[in-house]
Tab-separated table of C-alpha atoms in Angstrom:
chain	number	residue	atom	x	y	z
A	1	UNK	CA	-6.411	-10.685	-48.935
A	2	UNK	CA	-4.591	-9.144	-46.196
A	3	UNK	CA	-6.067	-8.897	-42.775
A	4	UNK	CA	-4.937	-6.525	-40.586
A	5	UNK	CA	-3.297	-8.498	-37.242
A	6	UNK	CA	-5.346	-9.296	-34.331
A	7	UNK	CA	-4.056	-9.634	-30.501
A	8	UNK	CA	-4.571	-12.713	-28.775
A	9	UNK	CA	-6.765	-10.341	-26.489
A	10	UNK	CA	-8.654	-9.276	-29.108
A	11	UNK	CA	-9.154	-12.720	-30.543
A	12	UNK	CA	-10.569	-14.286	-27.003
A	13	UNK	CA	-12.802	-11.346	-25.927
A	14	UNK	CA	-14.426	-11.812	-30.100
A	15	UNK	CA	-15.163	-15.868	-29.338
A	16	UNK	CA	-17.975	-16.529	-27.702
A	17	UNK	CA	-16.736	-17.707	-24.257
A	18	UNK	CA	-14.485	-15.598	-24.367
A	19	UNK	CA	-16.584	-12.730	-24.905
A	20	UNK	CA	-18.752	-14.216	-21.737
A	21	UNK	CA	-16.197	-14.693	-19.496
A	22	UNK	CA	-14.419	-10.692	-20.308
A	23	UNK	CA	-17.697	-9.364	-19.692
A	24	UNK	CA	-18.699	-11.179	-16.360
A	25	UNK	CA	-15.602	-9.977	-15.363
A	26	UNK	CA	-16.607	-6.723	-16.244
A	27	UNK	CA	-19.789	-6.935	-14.248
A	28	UNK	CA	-18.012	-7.620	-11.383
A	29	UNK	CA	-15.794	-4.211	-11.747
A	30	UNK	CA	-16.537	-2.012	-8.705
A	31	UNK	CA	-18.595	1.105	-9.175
A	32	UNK	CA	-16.950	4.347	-7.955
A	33	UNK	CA	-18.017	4.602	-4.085
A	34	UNK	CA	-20.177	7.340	-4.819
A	35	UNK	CA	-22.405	5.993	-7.554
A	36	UNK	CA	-23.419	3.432	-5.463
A	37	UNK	CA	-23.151	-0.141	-4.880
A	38	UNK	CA	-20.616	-2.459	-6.710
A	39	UNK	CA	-22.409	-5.296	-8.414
A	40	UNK	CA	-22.339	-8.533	-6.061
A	41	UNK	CA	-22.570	-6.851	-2.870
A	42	UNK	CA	-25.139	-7.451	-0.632
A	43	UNK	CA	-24.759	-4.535	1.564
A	44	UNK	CA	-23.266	-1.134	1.486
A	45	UNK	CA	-19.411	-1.026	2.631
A	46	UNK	CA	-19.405	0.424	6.290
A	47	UNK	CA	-15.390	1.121	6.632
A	48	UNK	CA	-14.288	4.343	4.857
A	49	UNK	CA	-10.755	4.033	5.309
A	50	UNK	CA	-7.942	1.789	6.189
A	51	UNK	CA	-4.439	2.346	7.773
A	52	UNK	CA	-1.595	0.550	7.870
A	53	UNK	CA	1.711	0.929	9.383
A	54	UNK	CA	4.421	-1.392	7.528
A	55	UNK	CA	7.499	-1.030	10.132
A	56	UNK	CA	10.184	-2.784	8.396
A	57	UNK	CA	12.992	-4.112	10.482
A	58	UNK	CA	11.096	-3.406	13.644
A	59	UNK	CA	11.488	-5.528	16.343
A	60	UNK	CA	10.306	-9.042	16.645
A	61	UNK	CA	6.778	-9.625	17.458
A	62	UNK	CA	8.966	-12.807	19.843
A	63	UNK	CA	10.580	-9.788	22.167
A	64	UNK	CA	6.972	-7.562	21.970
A	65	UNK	CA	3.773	-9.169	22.177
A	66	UNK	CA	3.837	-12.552	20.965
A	67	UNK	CA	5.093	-14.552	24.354
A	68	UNK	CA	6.097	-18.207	23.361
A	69	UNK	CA	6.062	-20.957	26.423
A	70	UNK	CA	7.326	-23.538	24.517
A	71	UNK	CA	10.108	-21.458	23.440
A	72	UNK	CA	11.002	-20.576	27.169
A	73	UNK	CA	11.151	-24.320	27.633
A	74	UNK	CA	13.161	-25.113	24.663
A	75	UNK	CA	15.953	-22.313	25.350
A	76	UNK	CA	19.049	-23.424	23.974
A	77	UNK	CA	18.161	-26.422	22.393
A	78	UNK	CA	19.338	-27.266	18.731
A	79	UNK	CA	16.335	-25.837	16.691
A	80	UNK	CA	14.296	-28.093	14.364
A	81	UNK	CA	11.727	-27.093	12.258
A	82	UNK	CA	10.333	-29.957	11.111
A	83	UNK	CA	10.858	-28.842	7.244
A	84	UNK	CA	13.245	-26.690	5.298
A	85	UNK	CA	13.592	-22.944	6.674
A	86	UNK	CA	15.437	-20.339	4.561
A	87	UNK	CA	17.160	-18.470	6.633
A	88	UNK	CA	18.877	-14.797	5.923
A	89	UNK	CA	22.251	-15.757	6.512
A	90	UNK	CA	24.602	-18.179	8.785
A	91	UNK	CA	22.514	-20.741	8.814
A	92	UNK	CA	20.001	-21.679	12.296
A	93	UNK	CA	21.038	-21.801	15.683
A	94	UNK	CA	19.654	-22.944	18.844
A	95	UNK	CA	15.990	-21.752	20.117
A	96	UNK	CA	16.756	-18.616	22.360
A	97	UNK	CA	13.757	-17.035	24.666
A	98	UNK	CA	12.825	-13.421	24.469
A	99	UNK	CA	15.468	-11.988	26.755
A	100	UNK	CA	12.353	-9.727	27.934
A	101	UNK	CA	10.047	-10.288	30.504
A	102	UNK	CA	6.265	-10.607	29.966
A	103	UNK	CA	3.412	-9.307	31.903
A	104	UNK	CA	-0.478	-9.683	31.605
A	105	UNK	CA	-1.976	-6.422	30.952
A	106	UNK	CA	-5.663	-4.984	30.963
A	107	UNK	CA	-9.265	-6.784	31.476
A	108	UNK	CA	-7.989	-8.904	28.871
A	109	UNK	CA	-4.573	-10.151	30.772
A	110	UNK	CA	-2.711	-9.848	27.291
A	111	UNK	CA	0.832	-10.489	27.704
A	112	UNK	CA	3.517	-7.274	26.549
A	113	UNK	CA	6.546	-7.470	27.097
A	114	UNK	CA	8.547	-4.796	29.464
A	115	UNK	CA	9.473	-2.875	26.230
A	116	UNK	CA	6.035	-2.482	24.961
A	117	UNK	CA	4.637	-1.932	28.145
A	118	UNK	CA	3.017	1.668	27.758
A	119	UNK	CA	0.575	-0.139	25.520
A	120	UNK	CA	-1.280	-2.178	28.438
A	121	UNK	CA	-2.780	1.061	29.266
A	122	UNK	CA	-4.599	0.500	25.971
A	123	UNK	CA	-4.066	-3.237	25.343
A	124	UNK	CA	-7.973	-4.228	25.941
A	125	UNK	CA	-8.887	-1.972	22.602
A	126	UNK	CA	-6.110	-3.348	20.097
A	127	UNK	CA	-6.418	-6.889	18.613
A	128	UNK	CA	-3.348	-9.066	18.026
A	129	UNK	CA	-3.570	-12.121	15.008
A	130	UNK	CA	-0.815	-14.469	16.414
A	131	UNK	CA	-1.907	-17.195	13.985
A	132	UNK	CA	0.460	-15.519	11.151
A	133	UNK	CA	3.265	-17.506	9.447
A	134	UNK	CA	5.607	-17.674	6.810
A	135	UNK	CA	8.064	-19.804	5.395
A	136	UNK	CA	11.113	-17.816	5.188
A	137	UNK	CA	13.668	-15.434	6.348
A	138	UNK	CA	14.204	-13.491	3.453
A	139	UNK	CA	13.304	-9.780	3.584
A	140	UNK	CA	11.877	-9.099	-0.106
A	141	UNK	CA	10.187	-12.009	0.582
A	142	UNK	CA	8.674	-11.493	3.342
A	143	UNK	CA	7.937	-7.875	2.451
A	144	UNK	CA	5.556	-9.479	0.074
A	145	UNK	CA	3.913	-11.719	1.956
A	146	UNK	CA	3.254	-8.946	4.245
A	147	UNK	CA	1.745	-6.158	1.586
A	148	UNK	CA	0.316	-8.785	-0.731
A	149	UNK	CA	-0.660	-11.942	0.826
A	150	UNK	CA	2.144	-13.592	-1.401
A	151	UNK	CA	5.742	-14.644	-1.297
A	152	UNK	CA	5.963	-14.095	-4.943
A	153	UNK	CA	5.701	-10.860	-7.095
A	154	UNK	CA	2.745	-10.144	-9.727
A	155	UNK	CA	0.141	-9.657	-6.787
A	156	UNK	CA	-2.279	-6.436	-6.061
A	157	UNK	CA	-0.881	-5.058	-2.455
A	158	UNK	CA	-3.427	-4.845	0.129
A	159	UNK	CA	-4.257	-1.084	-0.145
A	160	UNK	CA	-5.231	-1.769	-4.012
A	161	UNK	CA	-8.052	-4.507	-3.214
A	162	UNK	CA	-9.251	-1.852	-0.553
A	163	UNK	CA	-9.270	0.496	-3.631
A	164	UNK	CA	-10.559	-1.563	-5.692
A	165	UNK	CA	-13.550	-2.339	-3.520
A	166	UNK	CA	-14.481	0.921	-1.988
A	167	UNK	CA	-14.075	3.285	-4.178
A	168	UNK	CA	-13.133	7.108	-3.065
A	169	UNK	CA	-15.019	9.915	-1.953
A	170	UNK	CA	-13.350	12.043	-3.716
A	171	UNK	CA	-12.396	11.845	-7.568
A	172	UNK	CA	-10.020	14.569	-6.897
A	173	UNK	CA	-7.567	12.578	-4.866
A	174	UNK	CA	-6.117	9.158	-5.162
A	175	UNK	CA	-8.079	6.455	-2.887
A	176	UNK	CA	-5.090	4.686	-1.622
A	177	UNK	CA	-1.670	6.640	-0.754
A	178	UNK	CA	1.515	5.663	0.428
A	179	UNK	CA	3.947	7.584	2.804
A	180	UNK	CA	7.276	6.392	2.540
A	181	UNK	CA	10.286	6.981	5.294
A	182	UNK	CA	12.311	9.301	3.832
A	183	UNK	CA	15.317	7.377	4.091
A	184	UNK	CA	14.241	4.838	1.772
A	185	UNK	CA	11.848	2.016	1.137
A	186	UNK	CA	11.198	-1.142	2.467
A	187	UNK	CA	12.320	-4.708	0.159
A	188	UNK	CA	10.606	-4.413	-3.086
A	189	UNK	CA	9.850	-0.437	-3.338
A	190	UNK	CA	7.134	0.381	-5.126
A	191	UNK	CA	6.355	-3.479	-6.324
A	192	UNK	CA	4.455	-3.753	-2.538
A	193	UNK	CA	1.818	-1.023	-3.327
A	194	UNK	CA	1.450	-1.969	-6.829
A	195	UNK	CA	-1.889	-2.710	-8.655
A	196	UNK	CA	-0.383	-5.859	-10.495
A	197	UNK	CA	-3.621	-7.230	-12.374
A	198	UNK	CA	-6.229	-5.260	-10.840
A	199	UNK	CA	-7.111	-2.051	-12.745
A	200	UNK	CA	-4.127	0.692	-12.681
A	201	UNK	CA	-5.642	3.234	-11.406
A	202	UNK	CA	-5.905	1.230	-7.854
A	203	UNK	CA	-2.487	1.467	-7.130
A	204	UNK	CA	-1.182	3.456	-4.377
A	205	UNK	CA	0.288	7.126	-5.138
A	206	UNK	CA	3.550	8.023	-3.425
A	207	UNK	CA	3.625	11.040	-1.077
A	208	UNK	CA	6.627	12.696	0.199
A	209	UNK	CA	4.851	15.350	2.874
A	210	UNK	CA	8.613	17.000	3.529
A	211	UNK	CA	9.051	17.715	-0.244
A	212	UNK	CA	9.022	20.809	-2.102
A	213	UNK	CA	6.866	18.457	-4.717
A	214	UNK	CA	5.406	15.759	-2.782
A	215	UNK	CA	4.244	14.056	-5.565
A	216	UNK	CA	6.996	13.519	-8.115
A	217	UNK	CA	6.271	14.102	-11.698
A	218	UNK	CA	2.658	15.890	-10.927
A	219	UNK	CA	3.783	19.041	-12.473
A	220	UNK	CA	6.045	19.987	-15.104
A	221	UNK	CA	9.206	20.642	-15.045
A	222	UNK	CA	10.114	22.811	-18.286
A	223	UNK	CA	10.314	26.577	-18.700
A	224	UNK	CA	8.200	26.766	-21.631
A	225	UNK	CA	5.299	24.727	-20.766
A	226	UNK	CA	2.639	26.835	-19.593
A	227	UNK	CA	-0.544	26.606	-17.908
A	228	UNK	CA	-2.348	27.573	-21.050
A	229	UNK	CA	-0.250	24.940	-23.226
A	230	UNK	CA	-0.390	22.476	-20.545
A	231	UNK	CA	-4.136	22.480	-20.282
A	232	UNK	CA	-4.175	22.391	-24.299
A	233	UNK	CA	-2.054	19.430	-23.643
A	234	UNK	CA	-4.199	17.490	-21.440
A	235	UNK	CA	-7.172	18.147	-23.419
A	236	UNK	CA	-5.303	16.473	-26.567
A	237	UNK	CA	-4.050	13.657	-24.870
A	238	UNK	CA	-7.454	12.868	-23.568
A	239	UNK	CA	-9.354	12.928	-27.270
A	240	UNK	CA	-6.547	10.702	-28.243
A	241	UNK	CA	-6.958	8.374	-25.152
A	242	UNK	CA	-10.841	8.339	-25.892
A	243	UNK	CA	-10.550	7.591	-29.827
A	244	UNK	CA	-8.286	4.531	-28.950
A	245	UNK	CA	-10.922	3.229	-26.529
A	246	UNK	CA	-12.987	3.392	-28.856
A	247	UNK	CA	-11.452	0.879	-31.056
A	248	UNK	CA	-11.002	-1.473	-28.223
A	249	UNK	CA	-13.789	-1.291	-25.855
A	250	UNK	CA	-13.187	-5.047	-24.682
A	251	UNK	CA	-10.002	-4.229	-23.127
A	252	UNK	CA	-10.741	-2.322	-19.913
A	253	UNK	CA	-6.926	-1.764	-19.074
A	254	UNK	CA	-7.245	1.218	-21.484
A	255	UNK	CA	-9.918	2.885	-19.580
A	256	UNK	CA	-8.222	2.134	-16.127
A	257	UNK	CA	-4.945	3.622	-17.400
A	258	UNK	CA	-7.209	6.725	-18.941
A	259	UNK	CA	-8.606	6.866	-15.688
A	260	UNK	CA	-5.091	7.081	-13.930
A	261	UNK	CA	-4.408	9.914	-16.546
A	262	UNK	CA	-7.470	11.919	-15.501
A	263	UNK	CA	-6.892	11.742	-11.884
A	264	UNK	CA	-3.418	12.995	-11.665
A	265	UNK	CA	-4.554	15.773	-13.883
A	266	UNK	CA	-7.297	16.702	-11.597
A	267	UNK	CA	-4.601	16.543	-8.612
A	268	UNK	CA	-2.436	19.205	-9.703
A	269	UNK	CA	-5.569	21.440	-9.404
A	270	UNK	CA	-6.043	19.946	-5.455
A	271	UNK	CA	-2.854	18.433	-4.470
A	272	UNK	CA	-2.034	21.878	-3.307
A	273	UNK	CA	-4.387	22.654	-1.011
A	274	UNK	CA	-4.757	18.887	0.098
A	275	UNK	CA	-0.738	18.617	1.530
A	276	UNK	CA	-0.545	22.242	2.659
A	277	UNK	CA	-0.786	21.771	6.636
A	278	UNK	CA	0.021	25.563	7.141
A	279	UNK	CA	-4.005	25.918	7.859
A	280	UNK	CA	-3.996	22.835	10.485
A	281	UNK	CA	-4.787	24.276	14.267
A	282	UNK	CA	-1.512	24.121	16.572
A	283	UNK	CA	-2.851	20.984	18.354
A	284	UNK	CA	-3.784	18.671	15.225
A	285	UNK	CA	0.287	19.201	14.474
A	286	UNK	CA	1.572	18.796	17.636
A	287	UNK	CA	-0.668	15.199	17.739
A	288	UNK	CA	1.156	14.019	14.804
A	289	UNK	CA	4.763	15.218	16.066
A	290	UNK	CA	4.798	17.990	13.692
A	291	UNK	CA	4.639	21.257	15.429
A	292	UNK	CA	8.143	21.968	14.328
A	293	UNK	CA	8.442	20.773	10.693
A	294	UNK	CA	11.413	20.525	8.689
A	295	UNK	CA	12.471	20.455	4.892
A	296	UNK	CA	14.900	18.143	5.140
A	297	UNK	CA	15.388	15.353	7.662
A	298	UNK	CA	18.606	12.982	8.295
A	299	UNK	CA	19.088	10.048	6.654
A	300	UNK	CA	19.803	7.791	9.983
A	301	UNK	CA	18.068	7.300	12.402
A	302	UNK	CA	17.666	9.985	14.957
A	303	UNK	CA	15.843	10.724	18.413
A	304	UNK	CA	13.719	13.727	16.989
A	305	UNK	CA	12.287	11.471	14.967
A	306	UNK	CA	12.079	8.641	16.910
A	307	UNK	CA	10.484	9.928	19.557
């Protein structure tokens, strides 16, 4: 008799703890934001939205915000870390102060440094975590520690457990989004706003606001594909998507990836009207720098931009 093959997946979720354990994980899946609460939580989520700025190869937190004492003391001594240190290149020299100087700022009497010091104005409603650390020098590394919590790839970056735990508003637009520079990414690309083994559809959707197509691939490209025929498409696509989930209910990957599917079909209907700033009041654009927009910016860095 010949049995058709079965996937280890499919053989674990069958057993019986196996079957327990996929479907308390399953229970735990969030619910979309606006069907309610996710199972597990014991209140409803108060934050609606989070933003980060990731400045790579800004400078260091040593010359900013982050005075060290002991290092003043230990200027020019040989440095010793106590353990190994991977360092980007040439090896470590001495300890060497911030060549800045510091100055207490605000009710709070936070110390900036002179080239941050505009911020004291405001220093008393910003909070600084200086009890951060990491073990090396490396950039990719170090890019991941910073989006994922990790040193090492195969981790969900911060914006997809945000994602992943509160949902969107909207079904019509992606919950977490990412706004490159325009001159290129950060160590690791894409890999830092990935969903790794949280569901797809929690990973972060690239947006390039200065391109003709800000989102690349939304829409096709081909002369003979038409709206009619693309619709037709999507429609397909989806019955076939549904009558393999069908098959495999136990493996919610499919249904995450269907979801993904669904979404970016529904944003080439409001991607549009979503990144067209033409309708934003003088004022909002001239708070974000953008009063005088451009297609295309340089590649280096450049005072317009910078300032």
């Amino acid at each position: 008799m010949n049995l058709p093959p079965i996937s280890r997946r499919s053989f674990v979720s069958q057993s019986t703890m196996g079957g327990l354990a996929l479907a308390s994980m399953l229970s735990r899946e969030p619910l979309h934001a606006g069907s309610g609460l996710s199972p597990g939580l014991h209140h409803p989520p108060r934050a609606k939205r989070v933003i980060q700025l990731f400045m790579a190869g800004a400078a260091s937190h040593i010359d900013m915000f982050d005075h060290k004492p002991e290092l003043i003391k230990r200027h020019g001594e040989k440095s010793d870390f106590g353990e190994y240190v991977e360092a980007f290149q040439n090896g470590l020299g001495p300890w060497m102060k911030s060549p800045f100087e510091f100055k207490r700022h605000g009710g709070c009497g936070k110390l900036l440094s002179e080239i941050v010091e505009p911020l004291g104005e405001v220093v008393d409603d910003i909070s600084f975590v200086h009890n951060m650390v990491g073990k090396t020098g490396v950039h990719s590394q170090a890019t991941y520690l910073q989006a994922t919590g990790f040193q090492l790839p195969g981790f969900p970056g911060a914006g997809s457990w945000v994602s992943y735990a509160l949902g969107s508003e909207n079904e019509d637009l992606p919950a977490f989004v990412v706004l490159p520079d325009h001159r290129g990414f950060a160590s690791n690309g894409p890999k830092n706003w990935g969903s790794a083994f949280l569901p797809t559809h929690t990973q972060g959707t690239t947006i390039f606001p200065q391109r003709a197509n800000p989102i690349e691939d939304l829409y096709p490209q081909a002369d003979f594909v038409t709206k009619e025929s693309h619709g037709d498409g999507i429609d397909l696509v989806n019955r076939l998507n549904r009558m393999h989930l069908e098959k495999r209910r136990l493996d919610p990957r499919l249904d995450s990836r269907i979801r993904s599917y669904e979404l970016a079909a529904r944003l080439q209907l409001s991607a549009t009207d979503a990144l067209d700033l033409s309708k934003e009041p003088k004022h909002i654009m001239k708070m974000y720098g953008l009063e005088n927009p451009k297609k295309e910016y340089p590649k280096e860095i450049n005072p317009e931009e910078e300032t």
